[in-house]
Coordinates of C-alpha atoms in Angstrom, one line a residue:
M1 CA -93.8 44.2 97.3
S2 CA -96.2 45.5 94.5
S3 CA -94.9 47.2 91.4
E4 CA -96.5 50.5 92.5
E5 CA -94.1 50.6 95.5
T6 CA -90.9 50.2 93.4
S7 CA -89.0 52.8 91.4
V8 CA -87.8 52.3 87.8
L9 CA -84.3 51.4 86.9
R10 CA -81.9 54.4 86.8
K11 CA -78.2 54.6 86.3
F12 CA -75.9 57.2 87.8
V13 CA -72.5 58.2 86.4
A14 CA -69.9 60.5 88.0
P15 CA -66.2 61.1 87.6
E16 CA -63.6 60.8 90.3
F17 CA -63.3 64.2 91.9
V18 CA -61.2 66.1 94.4
F19 CA -63.1 69.0 96.0
G20 CA -61.6 71.9 98.0
P21 CA -59.0 74.7 98.1
G22 CA -55.8 73.6 96.4
A23 CA -57.3 70.9 94.3
M24 CA -55.9 72.3 91.1
R25 CA -52.3 71.8 92.5
L26 CA -52.9 68.0 91.9
A27 CA -53.2 68.3 88.2
G28 CA -49.6 67.1 87.4
Q29 CA -49.9 64.2 89.8
Y30 CA -53.2 63.0 88.4
A31 CA -52.0 63.5 84.8
A32 CA -49.0 61.3 85.5
N33 CA -51.1 58.7 87.3
L34 CA -53.4 58.4 84.2
G35 CA -50.4 57.4 82.2
G36 CA -50.1 60.3 79.8
R37 CA -46.8 60.9 78.1
K38 CA -47.6 64.3 76.7
V39 CA -50.4 66.6 77.9
L40 CA -52.5 68.9 75.9
L41 CA -53.4 71.8 78.2
V42 CA -56.7 73.2 76.9
T43 CA -57.6 76.7 78.1
D44 CA -58.5 80.2 76.8
E45 CA -57.0 83.6 76.7
A46 CA -58.8 84.7 79.9
M47 CA -57.3 81.8 81.9
L48 CA -53.9 82.6 80.6
S49 CA -54.1 86.3 81.6
L50 CA -55.6 85.5 85.0
G51 CA -52.8 83.0 85.8
W52 CA -54.9 79.9 86.4
A53 CA -53.5 78.1 83.4
E54 CA -50.0 79.0 84.5
K55 CA -50.6 77.5 87.9
V56 CA -51.7 74.2 86.2
R57 CA -48.8 74.4 83.8
Q58 CA -46.4 74.5 86.7
T59 CA -47.9 71.3 88.2
L60 CA -47.3 69.5 84.9
E61 CA -43.8 70.7 84.8
G62 CA -43.3 69.6 88.4
A63 CA -44.5 66.1 87.5
G64 CA -42.0 66.0 84.6
L65 CA -44.7 65.9 81.9
P66 CA -44.1 67.6 78.6
Y67 CA -47.1 69.6 77.4
E68 CA -48.5 71.8 74.6
I69 CA -51.0 74.6 75.2
F70 CA -54.1 75.1 73.1
S71 CA -56.1 78.3 73.8
H72 CA -58.0 79.1 70.7
I73 CA -61.4 78.8 72.3
T74 CA -64.2 81.3 72.7
A75 CA -67.5 81.4 74.6
N76 CA -70.0 78.9 73.2
P77 CA -67.2 76.8 71.7
R78 CA -67.4 76.5 67.9
D79 CA -67.2 73.3 66.0
H80 CA -64.2 74.6 64.0
E81 CA -62.3 75.5 67.2
I82 CA -62.7 71.9 68.4
M83 CA -61.6 70.5 65.1
E84 CA -58.5 72.8 65.2
G85 CA -57.7 71.6 68.7
A86 CA -58.0 68.0 67.7
A87 CA -55.7 68.6 64.7
F88 CA -53.2 70.3 67.0
A89 CA -53.3 67.4 69.5
A90 CA -52.6 65.0 66.7
Q91 CA -49.8 67.1 65.2
T92 CA -48.1 67.5 68.6
K93 CA -48.7 63.8 69.6
C94 CA -50.5 64.6 72.9
D95 CA -52.1 61.6 74.5
S96 CA -53.9 63.1 77.4
I97 CA -55.8 66.3 78.2
V98 CA -55.9 68.7 81.1
A99 CA -58.5 71.5 80.8
V100 CA -58.7 74.6 82.9
G101 CA -61.5 77.1 82.4
G102 CA -65.2 77.6 82.4
G103 CA -67.8 75.5 80.7
S104 CA -66.8 76.5 77.2
V105 CA -63.2 75.4 77.7
L106 CA -64.2 72.1 79.4
D107 CA -66.7 71.3 76.7
A108 CA -64.1 72.1 74.0
A109 CA -61.6 69.8 75.7
K110 CA -64.2 66.9 75.7
G111 CA -64.8 67.5 72.0
I112 CA -61.2 67.7 71.1
G113 CA -60.6 64.3 72.8
I114 CA -63.3 62.4 71.0
V115 CA -62.5 63.9 67.6
A116 CA -58.8 63.0 68.1
V117 CA -59.5 59.4 68.9
N118 CA -62.5 58.8 66.5
E119 CA -61.3 60.9 63.6
Q120 CA -64.8 62.2 62.9
D121 CA -66.3 65.7 62.7
I122 CA -67.5 66.9 66.1
I123 CA -71.1 67.4 64.8
S124 CA -71.3 63.7 63.9
F125 CA -71.5 62.8 67.6
E126 CA -74.7 64.8 68.3
G127 CA -77.3 63.1 70.3
V128 CA -77.3 60.4 72.9
D129 CA -74.7 57.6 73.0
N130 CA -73.2 58.4 69.5
V131 CA -69.5 58.3 70.5
P132 CA -67.9 55.0 69.3
K133 CA -64.7 55.3 71.3
P134 CA -63.8 57.3 74.4
G135 CA -61.3 60.1 74.2
P136 CA -57.9 60.1 75.9
P137 CA -57.5 60.6 79.7
L138 CA -59.2 63.9 80.6
I139 CA -58.8 66.0 83.8
C140 CA -61.1 69.0 84.1
I141 CA -60.5 72.0 86.4
P142 CA -63.5 74.3 86.5
T143 CA -63.0 78.1 87.1
T144 CA -66.7 78.9 87.3
A145 CA -69.5 77.7 89.6
G146 CA -72.2 77.0 87.1
S147 CA -71.6 74.8 84.0
S148 CA -70.7 71.6 85.9
A149 CA -69.1 70.3 82.7
D150 CA -66.4 68.9 85.0
V151 CA -68.8 66.3 86.4
S152 CA -71.4 65.8 83.6
Q153 CA -71.8 63.5 80.6
F154 CA -72.8 66.5 78.4
C155 CA -70.7 68.3 75.8
I156 CA -72.3 71.4 74.2
V157 CA -70.9 72.6 70.9
N158 CA -71.9 75.5 68.6
D159 CA -72.8 74.1 65.2
T160 CA -71.8 77.2 63.1
T161 CA -73.3 75.9 59.9
H162 CA -76.8 75.5 61.2
Q163 CA -76.5 78.2 63.9
V164 CA -77.6 76.0 66.8
K165 CA -75.9 74.6 69.9
I166 CA -75.9 70.8 69.8
A167 CA -75.7 68.4 72.7
I168 CA -73.4 65.4 72.8
V169 CA -74.6 63.1 75.7
S170 CA -72.5 60.1 76.4
K171 CA -70.8 58.3 79.3
T172 CA -67.6 58.9 77.3
M173 CA -68.0 62.7 78.0
V174 CA -67.6 62.1 81.8
P175 CA -64.0 63.3 82.7
D176 CA -61.7 60.8 84.3
V177 CA -61.0 63.3 87.1
A178 CA -62.4 66.7 88.2
L179 CA -60.2 68.9 90.3
I180 CA -62.8 71.3 91.9
D181 CA -61.0 74.2 93.5
P182 CA -63.1 77.1 94.7
V183 CA -60.1 79.4 94.8
A184 CA -60.2 79.4 91.0
T185 CA -63.6 81.1 91.0
T186 CA -62.4 84.2 93.0
S187 CA -61.5 85.9 89.8
M188 CA -65.0 85.8 88.3
T189 CA -66.7 89.1 87.7
T190 CA -70.0 90.0 89.4
E191 CA -71.9 89.4 86.2
L192 CA -70.3 86.1 85.5
T193 CA -70.9 84.9 89.1
A194 CA -74.6 85.8 88.8
H195 CA -75.0 84.2 85.3
T196 CA -73.2 80.9 86.1
G197 CA -74.8 80.7 89.5
L198 CA -78.3 81.0 87.9
D199 CA -77.2 78.4 85.3
A200 CA -76.4 76.0 88.2
L201 CA -79.8 76.7 89.8
T202 CA -81.5 76.0 86.5
H203 CA -79.6 72.7 86.3
A204 CA -80.9 71.7 89.7
I205 CA -84.5 72.7 89.1
E206 CA -84.7 71.0 85.7
A207 CA -83.1 67.9 87.0
Y208 CA -85.6 67.7 89.9
V209 CA -88.7 68.0 87.7
S210 CA -87.2 65.9 84.9
N211 CA -89.2 62.8 83.9
A212 CA -86.0 60.9 84.3
N213 CA -85.4 61.9 87.9
S214 CA -84.5 59.4 90.6
H215 CA -84.0 59.2 94.3
I216 CA -80.3 59.8 93.9
T217 CA -80.6 62.8 91.5
D218 CA -83.3 64.3 93.7
L219 CA -80.9 64.4 96.7
H220 CA -78.3 66.3 94.7
A221 CA -80.8 68.6 93.0
L222 CA -82.6 69.7 96.2
E223 CA -79.4 70.3 98.1
A224 CA -78.0 72.3 95.2
V225 CA -81.1 74.5 95.2
R226 CA -80.8 75.1 98.9
I227 CA -77.1 76.0 98.8
I228 CA -77.3 78.2 95.7
S229 CA -80.4 80.1 96.9
A230 CA -78.7 80.8 100.2
S231 CA -75.2 81.6 98.8
L232 CA -75.4 83.4 95.5
A233 CA -76.3 86.9 96.6
K234 CA -73.8 86.6 99.5
T235 CA -71.1 85.6 97.1
I236 CA -71.7 88.6 94.9
A237 CA -71.7 90.9 97.9
S238 CA -68.4 89.4 99.2
P239 CA -66.6 88.0 96.1
Q240 CA -63.4 87.2 97.9
N241 CA -65.1 85.2 100.7
L242 CA -63.8 81.7 100.1
K243 CA -66.5 80.1 102.1
Y244 CA -69.2 81.6 99.9
R245 CA -67.2 80.6 96.8
E246 CA -66.9 77.1 98.2
N247 CA -70.6 76.9 98.8
M248 CA -71.3 78.0 95.2
M249 CA -68.9 75.4 93.8
L250 CA -70.5 72.7 96.0
G251 CA -74.0 73.7 94.8
S252 CA -72.8 73.7 91.2
M253 CA -71.2 70.2 91.6
Y254 CA -74.4 68.8 93.2
A255 CA -76.5 70.3 90.4
G256 CA -74.1 68.9 87.8
L257 CA -74.4 65.4 89.3
A258 CA -78.2 65.7 89.2
F259 CA -78.6 67.0 85.7
S260 CA -75.9 64.7 84.2
N261 CA -78.1 61.8 85.2
A262 CA -81.7 63.1 85.2
I263 CA -81.0 65.3 82.1
L264 CA -82.7 68.7 81.8
G265 CA -85.8 70.3 80.1
A266 CA -87.2 73.1 78.1
V267 CA -85.1 75.9 79.6
H268 CA -81.9 74.3 78.3
S269 CA -83.5 73.3 75.0
M270 CA -84.5 77.0 74.4
A271 CA -81.2 78.4 75.7
H272 CA -79.2 76.1 73.4
S273 CA -81.3 77.5 70.5
L274 CA -80.6 81.1 71.6
G275 CA -76.9 80.5 72.1
G276 CA -76.5 79.0 68.6
L277 CA -78.5 81.5 66.7
L278 CA -77.5 84.7 68.5
D279 CA -74.3 83.7 70.4
L280 CA -75.8 84.8 73.7
P281 CA -74.5 84.0 77.2
H282 CA -75.8 80.6 78.2
G283 CA -76.4 81.3 81.9
L284 CA -78.2 84.6 81.2
C285 CA -80.5 82.9 78.7
N286 CA -81.4 80.3 81.3
A287 CA -82.0 82.9 83.9
L288 CA -84.4 84.9 81.7
L289 CA -86.3 81.8 80.5
L290 CA -86.5 79.9 83.8
E291 CA -89.6 81.4 85.4
H292 CA -91.6 81.3 82.1
V293 CA -90.8 77.6 81.7
V294 CA -91.8 77.0 85.3
L295 CA -95.1 78.6 84.8
Y296 CA -95.7 76.5 81.7
N297 CA -94.6 73.2 83.3
F298 CA -96.2 73.7 86.7
P299 CA -99.4 71.7 86.3
A300 CA -97.4 68.7 85.3
A301 CA -95.2 68.7 88.4
V302 CA -97.1 70.7 91.1
D303 CA -95.6 68.9 94.1
R304 CA -92.1 68.9 92.8
Y305 CA -92.1 72.6 92.0
T306 CA -93.7 73.4 95.4
T307 CA -90.9 71.5 97.1
L308 CA -88.3 73.5 95.0
G309 CA -90.0 76.8 96.0
R310 CA -89.8 75.8 99.7
A311 CA -86.1 74.9 99.2
M312 CA -85.5 78.4 97.9
G313 CA -87.3 79.9 100.9
A314 CA -90.9 80.4 99.8
E315 CA -93.6 79.8 102.4
I316 CA -96.2 77.7 100.6
S317 CA -99.0 75.9 102.5
D318 CA -100.2 72.5 101.3
Q319 CA -103.7 74.0 101.4
E320 CA -103.0 76.7 98.9
P321 CA -104.7 76.4 95.5
E322 CA -102.5 75.4 92.6
D323 CA -102.4 78.9 91.0
V324 CA -101.2 80.4 94.3
K325 CA -98.4 77.8 94.6
R326 CA -97.5 78.4 91.0
E327 CA -97.1 82.2 91.4
A328 CA -95.2 81.7 94.7
V329 CA -92.6 79.6 93.0
A330 CA -92.2 82.0 90.1
S331 CA -92.0 84.9 92.5
I332 CA -89.2 83.4 94.6
I333 CA -87.2 82.7 91.4
R334 CA -87.7 86.4 90.2
T335 CA -86.7 87.6 93.7
L336 CA -83.4 85.7 93.6
K337 CA -82.7 86.9 90.0
E338 CA -83.3 90.5 90.9
S339 CA -81.2 90.2 94.1
V340 CA -78.2 89.4 91.9
G341 CA -78.9 92.0 89.3
V342 CA -80.6 90.0 86.6
S343 CA -83.9 91.3 85.2
G344 CA -85.5 92.2 82.0
G345 CA -86.4 90.0 79.0
L346 CA -84.9 88.4 75.9
S347 CA -85.7 91.5 73.9
D348 CA -83.0 93.3 76.0
L349 CA -80.5 90.8 74.5
G350 CA -81.6 91.6 70.9
V351 CA -84.1 88.8 70.4
R352 CA -86.9 89.8 68.0
P353 CA -90.4 88.4 67.5
E354 CA -89.4 87.3 64.0
D355 CA -86.6 85.2 65.4
I356 CA -89.0 83.0 67.4
P357 CA -90.2 80.5 64.8
D358 CA -86.6 79.5 64.0
L359 CA -85.7 79.4 67.7
A360 CA -88.7 77.3 68.6
A361 CA -88.1 74.9 65.7
K362 CA -84.5 74.2 66.8
A363 CA -85.5 74.0 70.5
V364 CA -88.0 71.1 70.0
N365 CA -85.2 69.1 68.3
D366 CA -82.9 69.5 71.3
P367 CA -82.5 66.2 73.3
C368 CA -83.2 68.1 76.6
I369 CA -86.8 68.6 75.6
L370 CA -87.4 64.8 75.9
T371 CA -87.2 65.0 79.7
N372 CA -89.3 68.1 80.2
P373 CA -92.1 67.3 82.6
E374 CA -94.8 68.8 80.3
K375 CA -94.9 67.9 76.6
A376 CA -94.2 70.9 74.4
D377 CA -94.4 71.3 70.6
A378 CA -93.0 74.2 68.5
E379 CA -96.1 76.3 69.1
D380 CA -95.8 75.9 72.9
I381 CA -92.1 76.8 72.9
A382 CA -92.8 79.8 70.6
N383 CA -95.4 81.1 73.1
I384 CA -92.9 80.7 76.0
F385 CA -90.3 82.6 73.9
L386 CA -92.9 85.4 73.3
R387 CA -93.7 85.7 77.0
A388 CA -89.9 85.8 77.8
L389 CA -89.4 88.7 75.4

């Protein structure tokens, strides 16, 4: 076999996971199996008020496990919140973590774990493979269908000093167990369902065109695109339909397994910059940037973007010229966004032209830019930001 016929080496990491209605009821059993003597239950005020944290707490109690609750976490989790959580874990002598919530809670829990064990500032772990020792046993229970933090090797933290979201990418960030229960997503608002669903779609699209893609990540990414494109609008129209919620959770999980291993691209680099500087909703930032990055990247991955467009439902002939294919893919993305109530540009979120040089400078230093299919410098990124206004 010639070298042209073989693929390059790729690794694939994933946690143990249980998928389906009722999965969260296994939290106490899994926490006990992992050997924890005292559990830190990481959550936020929304999960406490909605009752999901209480359901998990009851499983810990049922398993005879003592626990402490830490809920001082906000959207786009701050570095100081994570440091506070790690200090609380040490003070209360917790030796395992169960996290229930959206991506912010799950990322915070990952950060709390590695800070508690390594006794370093959370920002010191920024980048790829910079975590010396893994955190304590971690169980993640997602309550949104979008972030995929429950299955990924990413941890995203808001560096409040430099006003940028940093990425910690390490196998140590992969949870020991993910309990993926679609019932927990039935309390999401319409807006949150749309934003997290489009976040998951962006994960899948960026993973598929990433220059670190593989046969295995391609399988997960394409199936995620198919499922999310077919299910998101239906889920918003019938929010209590558990089958639709299950489809979205499945699509999110597939997308997470894809991007955790193929990494991402310019959309996420730019969204991390926006989230850190202006504290904007991550999923919405991705949604507003996605088509503009696709248009920029398209010449570098024509066949892959065409395949993605077809997976979303676009009718694209092989004989069409490149510019027609390009517009067809961008158009099907716009159509899906509009069908779930997402339109407009970054200026509607308060982004100003004078913000763009700083945003672009931070985006090109984000590790996700390294796997973007088209090379992009600060000027390229600034131009994309301008078009997205």
